[in-house]
mmCIF file of C-alpha atoms and ligand atoms in Angstrom:
data_model
loop_
_atom_site.group_PDB
_atom_site.id
_atom_site.type_symbol
_atom_site.label_atom_id
_atom_site.label_comp_id
_atom_site.label_asym_id
_atom_site.label_seq_id
_atom_site.Cartn_x
_atom_site.Cartn_y
_atom_site.Cartn_z
ATOM 1 C CA MET P 15 10.245 -12.854 152.103
ATOM 2 C CA ALA P 16 10.333 -9.300 153.398
ATOM 3 C CA ALA P 17 9.999 -6.046 151.520
ATOM 4 C CA PHE P 18 13.347 -4.359 150.992
ATOM 5 C CA ARG P 19 13.144 -1.009 152.716
ATOM 6 C CA PRO P 20 15.815 1.273 151.252
ATOM 7 C CA SER P 21 14.955 4.500 153.053
ATOM 8 C CA PRO P 22 16.801 3.923 156.371
ATOM 9 C CA PHE P 23 20.211 4.035 154.671
ATOM 10 C CA ARG P 24 19.229 7.418 153.237
ATOM 11 C CA PRO P 25 20.784 6.948 149.825
ATOM 12 C CA THR P 26 23.105 9.568 148.415
ATOM 13 C CA MET P 27 20.900 9.785 145.327
ATOM 14 C CA PRO P 28 17.376 11.156 145.817
ATOM 15 C CA LEU P 29 14.843 8.328 145.920
ATOM 16 C CA ARG P 30 11.132 8.813 145.404
ATOM 17 C CA VAL P 31 10.288 6.062 147.842
ATOM 18 C CA SER P 32 6.524 6.386 147.483
ATOM 19 C CA SER P 33 6.632 5.800 143.748
ATOM 20 C CA GLN P 34 9.190 2.994 143.977
ATOM 21 C CA PRO P 35 8.002 -0.412 142.943
ATOM 22 C CA GLN P 36 7.993 -2.735 145.950
ATOM 23 C CA THR P 37 11.136 -4.792 145.525
ATOM 24 C CA LEU P 38 10.861 -8.092 147.293
ATOM 25 C CA LEU P 39 14.225 -9.186 148.524
ATOM 26 C CA LYS P 40 15.615 -10.881 151.568
ATOM 27 C CA THR P 41 17.806 -8.245 153.191
ATOM 28 C CA PRO P 42 20.724 -9.264 155.438
ATOM 29 C CA ALA P 43 18.528 -8.248 158.372
ATOM 30 C CA THR P 44 15.952 -10.874 157.627
ATOM 31 C CA ARG P 45 18.418 -13.710 157.137
ATOM 32 C CA PRO P 46 19.873 -15.908 159.841
ATOM 33 C CA LYS P 47 23.411 -14.958 160.913
ATOM 34 C CA GLU P 48 24.961 -17.733 158.775
ATOM 35 C CA GLU P 49 23.430 -16.253 155.603
ATOM 36 C CA HIS P 50 24.237 -12.656 156.419
ATOM 37 C CA ALA P 51 27.326 -12.394 154.202
ATOM 38 C CA ALA P 52 25.484 -13.923 151.241
ATOM 39 C CA GLY P 53 22.770 -11.302 151.762
ATOM 40 C CA TRP P 54 25.281 -8.497 151.340
ATOM 41 C CA SER P 55 26.768 -10.098 148.241
ATOM 42 C CA SER P 56 23.328 -10.290 146.712
ATOM 43 C CA LEU P 57 22.742 -6.596 147.425
ATOM 44 C CA TRP P 58 25.972 -5.806 145.556
ATOM 45 C CA ASN P 59 25.110 -8.166 142.729
ATOM 46 C CA SER P 60 21.753 -6.478 142.245
ATOM 47 C CA ASP P 61 23.339 -3.011 142.098
ATOM 48 C CA ARG P 62 22.058 -1.656 145.428
ATOM 49 C CA SER P 63 25.317 -0.068 146.579
ATOM 50 C CA HIS P 64 23.926 3.454 146.034
ATOM 51 C CA PHE P 65 21.840 2.927 149.171
ATOM 52 C CA TRP P 66 24.953 3.291 151.348
ATOM 53 C CA ASP P 67 27.805 4.475 149.126
ATOM 54 C CA ARG P 68 28.910 8.029 150.039
ATOM 55 C CA GLY P 69 31.180 8.428 146.990
ATOM 56 C CA LYS P 70 34.242 9.724 148.839
ATOM 57 C CA PRO P 71 36.472 9.028 151.843
ATOM 58 C CA SER P 72 35.567 10.158 155.324
ATOM 59 C CA PRO P 73 36.391 13.808 156.159
ATOM 60 C CA ALA P 74 36.234 12.908 159.870
ATOM 61 C CA LEU P 75 38.928 10.252 159.449
ATOM 62 C CA GLN P 76 41.107 12.681 157.473
ATOM 63 C CA ASP P 77 40.819 15.237 160.261
ATOM 64 C CA LEU P 78 41.761 12.637 162.848
ATOM 65 C CA LEU P 79 44.894 11.741 160.860
ATOM 66 C CA SER P 80 45.889 15.358 160.404
ATOM 67 C CA LEU P 81 44.899 16.934 163.714
ATOM 68 C CA TYR P 82 45.603 14.181 166.261
ATOM 69 C CA PRO P 83 49.112 12.887 165.483
ATOM 70 C CA GLU P 84 49.600 11.891 169.135
ATOM 71 C CA VAL P 85 46.579 9.562 168.904
ATOM 72 C CA VAL P 86 47.251 8.031 165.509
ATOM 73 C CA SER P 87 51.028 7.593 165.857
ATOM 74 C CA THR P 88 51.117 4.125 167.330
ATOM 75 C CA LEU P 89 54.440 2.831 166.001
ATOM 76 C CA PRO P 90 57.523 3.113 168.186
ATOM 77 C CA ASP P 91 60.103 5.581 166.857
ATOM 78 C CA GLY P 92 62.527 3.946 164.476
ATOM 79 C CA SER P 93 60.314 0.915 163.807
ATOM 80 C CA GLY P 94 61.354 1.253 160.173
ATOM 81 C CA ARG P 95 58.033 0.186 158.702
ATOM 82 C CA ARG P 96 54.832 1.815 157.601
ATOM 83 C CA PRO P 97 51.761 1.460 159.828
ATOM 84 C CA ARG P 98 49.223 -1.179 158.713
ATOM 85 C CA ALA P 99 45.506 -0.475 158.495
ATOM 86 C CA LEU P 100 42.359 -2.555 157.928
ATOM 87 C CA VAL P 101 38.964 -1.405 156.696
ATOM 88 C CA PRO P 102 36.468 -4.255 157.139
ATOM 89 C CA GLY P 103 33.328 -3.993 154.993
ATOM 90 C CA CYS P 104 35.254 -1.566 152.788
ATOM 91 C CA GLY P 105 32.722 -1.341 149.945
ATOM 92 C CA LYS P 106 34.219 0.601 147.041
ATOM 93 C CA GLY P 107 37.373 1.336 149.024
ATOM 94 C CA TYR P 108 37.413 5.121 149.402
ATOM 95 C CA ASP P 109 38.821 5.006 152.947
ATOM 96 C CA VAL P 110 41.339 2.299 152.037
ATOM 97 C CA VAL P 111 42.832 4.483 149.328
ATOM 98 C CA MET P 112 42.766 7.576 151.526
ATOM 99 C CA LEU P 113 44.633 5.743 154.299
ATOM 100 C CA ALA P 114 47.184 4.470 151.763
ATOM 101 C CA LEU P 115 47.683 8.038 150.573
ATOM 102 C CA HIS P 116 48.372 8.978 154.191
ATOM 103 C CA GLY P 117 51.189 6.456 154.498
ATOM 104 C CA TYR P 118 49.406 3.284 155.661
ATOM 105 C CA ASP P 119 49.803 -0.130 154.097
ATOM 106 C CA THR P 120 46.074 -0.685 154.002
ATOM 107 C CA TYR P 121 43.860 -3.726 153.512
ATOM 108 C CA GLY P 122 40.245 -3.414 152.445
ATOM 109 C CA LEU P 123 38.131 -6.477 153.201
ATOM 110 C CA ASP P 124 34.702 -7.162 151.820
ATOM 111 C CA VAL P 125 32.596 -10.250 151.515
ATOM 112 C CA SER P 126 31.366 -9.184 148.090
ATOM 113 C CA GLU P 127 33.514 -9.978 145.050
ATOM 114 C CA ARG P 128 31.710 -7.237 143.188
ATOM 115 C CA ALA P 129 32.610 -4.664 145.856
ATOM 116 C CA VAL P 130 36.254 -5.726 145.817
ATOM 117 C CA GLY P 131 36.336 -5.597 142.005
ATOM 118 C CA SER P 132 35.056 -2.000 142.072
ATOM 119 C CA ALA P 133 37.468 -1.090 144.850
ATOM 120 C CA ARG P 134 40.469 -2.435 142.948
ATOM 121 C CA GLN P 135 39.491 -0.417 139.881
ATOM 122 C CA TYR P 136 38.965 2.700 141.969
ATOM 123 C CA ALA P 137 42.319 2.277 143.738
ATOM 124 C CA ALA P 138 44.234 1.737 140.511
ATOM 125 C CA SER P 139 43.201 5.102 139.107
ATOM 126 C CA GLU P 140 43.035 7.033 142.378
ATOM 127 C CA LEU P 141 46.517 6.078 143.576
ATOM 128 C CA ARG P 142 47.934 7.165 140.208
ATOM 129 C CA ASN P 143 46.095 10.458 140.246
ATOM 130 C CA PRO P 144 44.602 11.196 143.691
ATOM 131 C CA SER P 145 41.571 13.465 143.986
ATOM 132 C CA ALA P 146 41.809 16.493 146.269
ATOM 133 C CA TYR P 147 39.057 14.990 148.467
ATOM 134 C CA ASN P 148 41.620 12.551 149.867
ATOM 135 C CA PHE P 149 43.326 15.327 151.793
ATOM 136 C CA ARG P 150 42.248 17.738 154.445
ATOM 137 C CA SER P 151 44.043 20.502 152.614
ATOM 138 C CA THR P 152 46.773 20.626 150.015
ATOM 139 C CA SER P 153 49.299 21.620 152.667
ATOM 140 C CA THR P 154 48.660 18.355 154.571
ATOM 141 C CA SER P 155 48.555 16.108 151.527
ATOM 142 C CA ASN P 156 51.778 14.378 152.406
ATOM 143 C CA SER P 157 51.322 14.220 156.145
ATOM 144 C CA SER P 158 51.012 10.811 157.738
ATOM 145 C CA PRO P 159 51.697 9.325 161.143
ATOM 146 C CA GLY P 160 54.508 7.040 160.080
ATOM 147 C CA SER P 161 55.818 7.998 156.723
ATOM 148 C CA ALA P 162 55.955 10.758 154.152
ATOM 149 C CA SER P 163 55.399 8.320 151.293
ATOM 150 C CA HIS P 164 52.252 6.584 150.138
ATOM 151 C CA GLY P 165 51.450 3.141 151.422
ATOM 152 C CA THR P 166 49.767 0.306 149.559
ATOM 153 C CA ALA P 167 46.070 -0.501 149.073
ATOM 154 C CA THR P 168 45.257 -4.215 148.931
ATOM 155 C CA PHE P 169 41.757 -5.609 148.635
ATOM 156 C CA LEU P 170 40.667 -9.043 149.788
ATOM 157 C CA VAL P 171 37.414 -10.902 149.362
ATOM 158 C CA GLY P 172 36.589 -12.483 152.696
ATOM 159 C CA ASN P 173 34.327 -12.752 155.669
ATOM 160 C CA PHE P 174 35.511 -10.679 158.622
ATOM 161 C CA PHE P 175 34.283 -13.358 161.032
ATOM 162 C CA GLU P 176 36.333 -16.104 159.421
ATOM 163 C CA GLN P 177 40.093 -16.440 159.189
ATOM 164 C CA GLU P 178 40.829 -17.589 155.627
ATOM 165 C CA TRP P 179 41.556 -14.095 154.328
ATOM 166 C CA GLU P 180 44.275 -13.609 156.934
ATOM 167 C CA ALA P 181 46.459 -16.080 155.019
ATOM 168 C CA HIS P 182 46.759 -13.427 152.280
ATOM 169 C CA LEU P 183 48.217 -10.738 154.510
ATOM 170 C CA ALA P 184 51.820 -9.700 154.038
ATOM 171 C CA PRO P 185 54.317 -10.219 155.442
ATOM 172 C CA GLU P 186 53.285 -13.794 156.160
ATOM 173 C CA GLY P 187 52.408 -14.341 159.798
ATOM 174 C CA GLU P 188 51.733 -10.654 160.442
ATOM 175 C CA GLN P 189 48.022 -10.549 161.252
ATOM 176 C CA LYS P 190 47.747 -7.462 163.435
ATOM 177 C CA PHE P 191 46.819 -3.933 162.467
ATOM 178 C CA ASP P 192 47.937 -0.574 163.827
ATOM 179 C CA LEU P 193 44.669 1.045 162.817
ATOM 180 C CA ILE P 194 41.256 -0.493 162.085
ATOM 181 C CA TYR P 195 38.523 1.758 160.763
ATOM 182 C CA ASP P 196 34.807 1.041 160.993
ATOM 183 C CA TYR P 197 32.223 3.100 159.191
ATOM 184 C CA THR P 198 28.843 1.530 158.444
ATOM 185 C CA PHE P 199 30.199 -1.970 159.001
ATOM 186 C CA LEU P 200 28.917 -2.561 162.533
ATOM 187 C CA CYS P 201 25.569 -0.987 161.637
ATOM 188 C CA ALA P 202 25.335 -3.346 158.663
ATOM 189 C CA LEU P 203 25.507 -6.432 160.890
ATOM 190 C CA SER P 204 22.538 -7.934 162.633
ATOM 191 C CA PRO P 205 22.615 -7.178 166.377
ATOM 192 C CA ASP P 206 23.355 -10.772 167.380
ATOM 193 C CA MET P 207 26.723 -10.433 165.577
ATOM 194 C CA ARG P 208 27.933 -7.500 167.656
ATOM 195 C CA ARG P 209 29.783 -9.427 170.324
ATOM 196 C CA ASP P 210 31.664 -11.352 167.605
ATOM 197 C CA TRP P 211 32.506 -8.037 165.931
ATOM 198 C CA ALA P 212 34.119 -6.790 169.169
ATOM 199 C CA ARG P 213 35.990 -10.057 169.708
ATOM 200 C CA ARG P 214 37.359 -10.030 166.140
ATOM 201 C CA MET P 215 38.426 -6.411 166.509
ATOM 202 C CA SER P 216 40.356 -7.325 169.648
ATOM 203 C CA GLU P 217 42.051 -10.237 167.859
ATOM 204 C CA LEU P 218 43.079 -8.156 164.851
ATOM 205 C CA LEU P 219 44.318 -5.026 166.593
ATOM 206 C CA ALA P 220 48.027 -4.699 167.420
ATOM 207 C CA PRO P 221 48.736 -4.259 171.150
ATOM 208 C CA ASN P 222 49.318 -0.521 170.705
ATOM 209 C CA GLY P 223 46.934 -0.143 167.772
ATOM 210 C CA ILE P 224 43.769 1.956 167.529
ATOM 211 C CA LEU P 225 40.241 1.036 166.530
ATOM 212 C CA VAL P 226 38.598 4.087 164.984
ATOM 213 C CA CYS P 227 34.802 4.118 164.751
ATOM 214 C CA LEU P 228 32.791 6.768 162.984
ATOM 215 C CA GLU P 229 29.607 6.035 164.899
ATOM 216 C CA PHE P 230 26.554 6.137 162.618
ATOM 217 C CA PRO P 231 23.569 6.191 162.712
ATOM 218 C CA LEU P 232 23.098 7.678 166.169
ATOM 219 C CA TYR P 233 19.819 9.393 165.281
ATOM 220 C CA LYS P 234 18.007 6.119 164.652
ATOM 221 C CA ASP P 235 16.217 4.258 167.434
ATOM 222 C CA PRO P 236 18.273 1.088 168.078
ATOM 223 C CA LYS P 237 15.034 -0.846 168.536
ATOM 224 C CA LEU P 238 14.023 -0.262 164.910
ATOM 225 C CA PRO P 239 15.016 -2.841 162.313
ATOM 226 C CA GLY P 240 18.035 -2.325 160.068
ATOM 227 C CA PRO P 241 20.313 -2.201 158.281
ATOM 228 C CA PRO P 242 21.483 0.278 159.132
ATOM 229 C CA TRP P 243 20.926 -0.547 162.793
ATOM 230 C CA GLY P 244 20.844 2.426 165.148
ATOM 231 C CA LEU P 245 24.043 2.438 167.222
ATOM 232 C CA LYS P 246 23.424 4.937 170.026
ATOM 233 C CA GLY P 247 25.241 3.548 173.079
ATOM 234 C CA VAL P 248 26.273 0.365 171.276
ATOM 235 C CA HIS P 249 30.020 0.999 170.983
ATOM 236 C CA TRP P 250 30.343 1.910 174.639
ATOM 237 C CA ASN P 251 28.407 -1.124 175.763
ATOM 238 C CA LEU P 252 30.324 -3.508 173.534
ATOM 239 C CA LEU P 253 33.838 -2.185 173.821
ATOM 240 C CA ALA P 254 34.119 -0.476 177.221
ATOM 241 C CA GLN P 255 31.562 -2.453 179.205
ATOM 242 C CA GLY P 256 32.057 -5.813 177.541
ATOM 243 C CA GLY P 257 28.322 -6.151 176.895
ATOM 244 C CA ASP P 258 26.505 -7.727 173.979
ATOM 245 C CA GLY P 259 25.717 -4.367 172.361
ATOM 246 C CA LEU P 260 21.994 -4.985 172.545
ATOM 247 C CA VAL P 261 21.119 -1.645 174.120
ATOM 248 C CA SER P 262 17.785 0.103 173.992
ATOM 249 C CA GLY P 263 19.260 3.555 173.381
ATOM 250 C CA ASP P 264 16.828 4.992 175.978
ATOM 251 C CA ALA P 265 19.390 6.003 178.598
ATOM 252 C CA ASP P 266 21.341 9.201 178.238
ATOM 253 C CA SER P 267 24.648 7.739 177.146
ATOM 254 C CA SER P 268 26.787 10.277 179.019
ATOM 255 C CA THR P 269 25.126 9.369 182.342
ATOM 256 C CA SER P 270 25.120 5.629 181.792
ATOM 257 C CA GLU P 271 28.733 5.674 180.615
ATOM 258 C CA GLU P 272 29.876 7.256 183.855
ATOM 259 C CA SER P 273 27.759 5.186 186.174
ATOM 260 C CA THR P 274 28.462 1.682 184.937
ATOM 261 C CA SER P 275 31.525 -0.481 185.292
ATOM 262 C CA GLU P 276 34.057 -0.906 182.522
ATOM 263 C CA THR P 277 35.056 -4.503 182.093
ATOM 264 C CA GLY P 278 35.323 -4.589 178.306
ATOM 265 C CA LEU P 279 38.411 -5.331 176.243
ATOM 266 C CA PHE P 280 38.862 -1.731 175.108
ATOM 267 C CA GLU P 281 39.341 1.696 176.600
ATOM 268 C CA ARG P 282 38.212 4.806 174.796
ATOM 269 C CA VAL P 283 41.064 7.240 174.266
ATOM 270 C CA LEU P 284 39.254 9.880 172.203
ATOM 271 C CA TYR P 285 35.596 10.765 171.728
ATOM 272 C CA LEU P 286 34.500 13.776 169.749
ATOM 273 C CA GLN P 287 31.864 15.145 167.460
ATOM 274 C CA PRO P 288 33.675 15.611 164.160
ATOM 275 C CA GLU P 289 33.515 19.064 162.680
ATOM 276 C CA ARG P 290 33.475 17.533 159.206
ATOM 277 C CA THR P 291 31.646 14.355 158.336
ATOM 278 C CA TYR P 292 29.261 13.112 155.651
ATOM 279 C CA GLU P 293 26.168 15.259 155.247
ATOM 280 C CA ILE P 294 23.896 12.477 156.471
ATOM 281 C CA GLY P 295 25.652 12.335 159.858
ATOM 282 C CA GLN P 296 26.447 16.018 160.328
ATOM 283 C CA GLY P 297 25.551 17.020 163.888
ATOM 284 C CA THR P 298 24.945 13.443 165.084
ATOM 285 C CA ASP P 299 27.987 11.345 164.073
ATOM 286 C CA MET P 300 30.563 10.745 166.801
ATOM 287 C CA LEU P 301 34.143 9.644 166.311
ATOM 288 C CA SER P 302 35.535 7.263 168.913
ATOM 289 C CA VAL P 303 39.069 5.893 169.165
ATOM 290 C CA TRP P 304 39.769 2.755 171.211
ATOM 291 C CA LYS P 305 42.822 0.898 172.474
ATOM 292 C CA LEU P 306 43.090 -2.547 173.947
ATOM 293 C CA ARG P 307 43.167 -2.434 177.731
HETATM 294 C C1 SAM X 430 26.815 -0.539 154.513
HETATM 295 S S1 SAM X 430 28.083 -1.186 153.537
HETATM 296 C C2 SAM X 430 29.381 -0.016 153.872
HETATM 297 C C3 SAM X 430 30.513 -0.055 152.894
HETATM 298 C C4 SAM X 430 31.610 0.986 153.126
HETATM 299 N N1 SAM X 430 32.102 0.947 154.480
HETATM 300 C C5 SAM X 430 31.119 2.357 152.767
HETATM 301 O O1 SAM X 430 31.098 3.232 153.638
HETATM 302 O O2 SAM X 430 30.764 2.571 151.589
HETATM 303 C C6 SAM X 430 28.601 -2.622 154.456
HETATM 304 C C7 SAM X 430 29.651 -3.404 153.736
HETATM 305 O O3 SAM X 430 30.056 -4.497 154.557
HETATM 306 C C8 SAM X 430 30.212 -5.664 153.746
HETATM 307 N N2 SAM X 430 30.063 -6.822 154.627
HETATM 308 C C9 SAM X 430 28.947 -7.235 155.265
HETATM 309 N N3 SAM X 430 29.203 -8.309 156.031
HETATM 310 C C10 SAM X 430 30.522 -8.585 155.882
HETATM 311 C C11 SAM X 430 31.396 -9.555 156.444
HETATM 312 N N4 SAM X 430 30.945 -10.470 157.315
HETATM 313 N N5 SAM X 430 32.701 -9.535 156.110
HETATM 314 C C12 SAM X 430 33.183 -8.600 155.238
HETATM 315 N N6 SAM X 430 32.390 -7.655 154.673
HETATM 316 C C13 SAM X 430 31.083 -7.633 154.989
HETATM 317 C C14 SAM X 430 29.129 -5.519 152.697
HETATM 318 O O4 SAM X 430 29.354 -6.283 151.539
HETATM 319 C C15 SAM X 430 29.158 -4.014 152.433
HETATM 320 O O5 SAM X 430 30.065 -3.676 151.413
#
């Protein structure tokens, strides 16, 4: 049994860590890979979501949708359908709803029933009466890469690494996504699951689709225990180089990225430091966009 250490996720609510009672709990990090999903469900069931919940959708993702239409428009002209998006490890569903409000038929997937229950409640009220924080500005509130109308927000309970949940996607037989968004999902997984994460992403992405990663936390030493696990250099290693993502974070990523071969399944088509992101990642978060090679 290990002590639950809340501080690394830097909760949105102030926490007086020193005066906290020592909560003894097996975190996902201390469980074997097979029990990882159950570990996250137990965190939800014991009301720990404030350790990671940011309370609103990602400003960096909104800016990508509004400012980079050439990157996010992945449907051929005249396809006659809305783009489809997936947010694995969606938590309370803020980004799922925001993507739906930007014209995507969006699926939020989470292993926790409790998370999905909260997300469904949130979506029901937010889609009826959207908050301003869903839009970059009021003038762009209706802009979207594929459609001027809102898409749908559907939430599924399921394990990203298994396939059962795919049977609930509509239309039947359509398993691929035009956009997949990862924020604090990869960093929530134990490092030995990273290669499977990359493989699943490649299976679920449509041939012309984009995988969008808001890379966080990049300020944390990847050798320290998580979650969240420090991700400096991890995306590049996993996706571009086809590695196992078990990097030390010691090398200067710009140098190592140029000097090593790229044999991974993905190529990076955009890499930027977002002007707007959550406070906790301001100045360190990076946004990367990937396509299948
Ligand atoms: C750190 S939280 C982030 C939640 C959300 N992205 C956010 O920003 O609020 C990680 C989420 O991933 C979910 N999760 C962990 N492992 C999962 C798995 N194998 N399949 C689906 N969801 C998973 C957890 O239940 C949790 O909601």
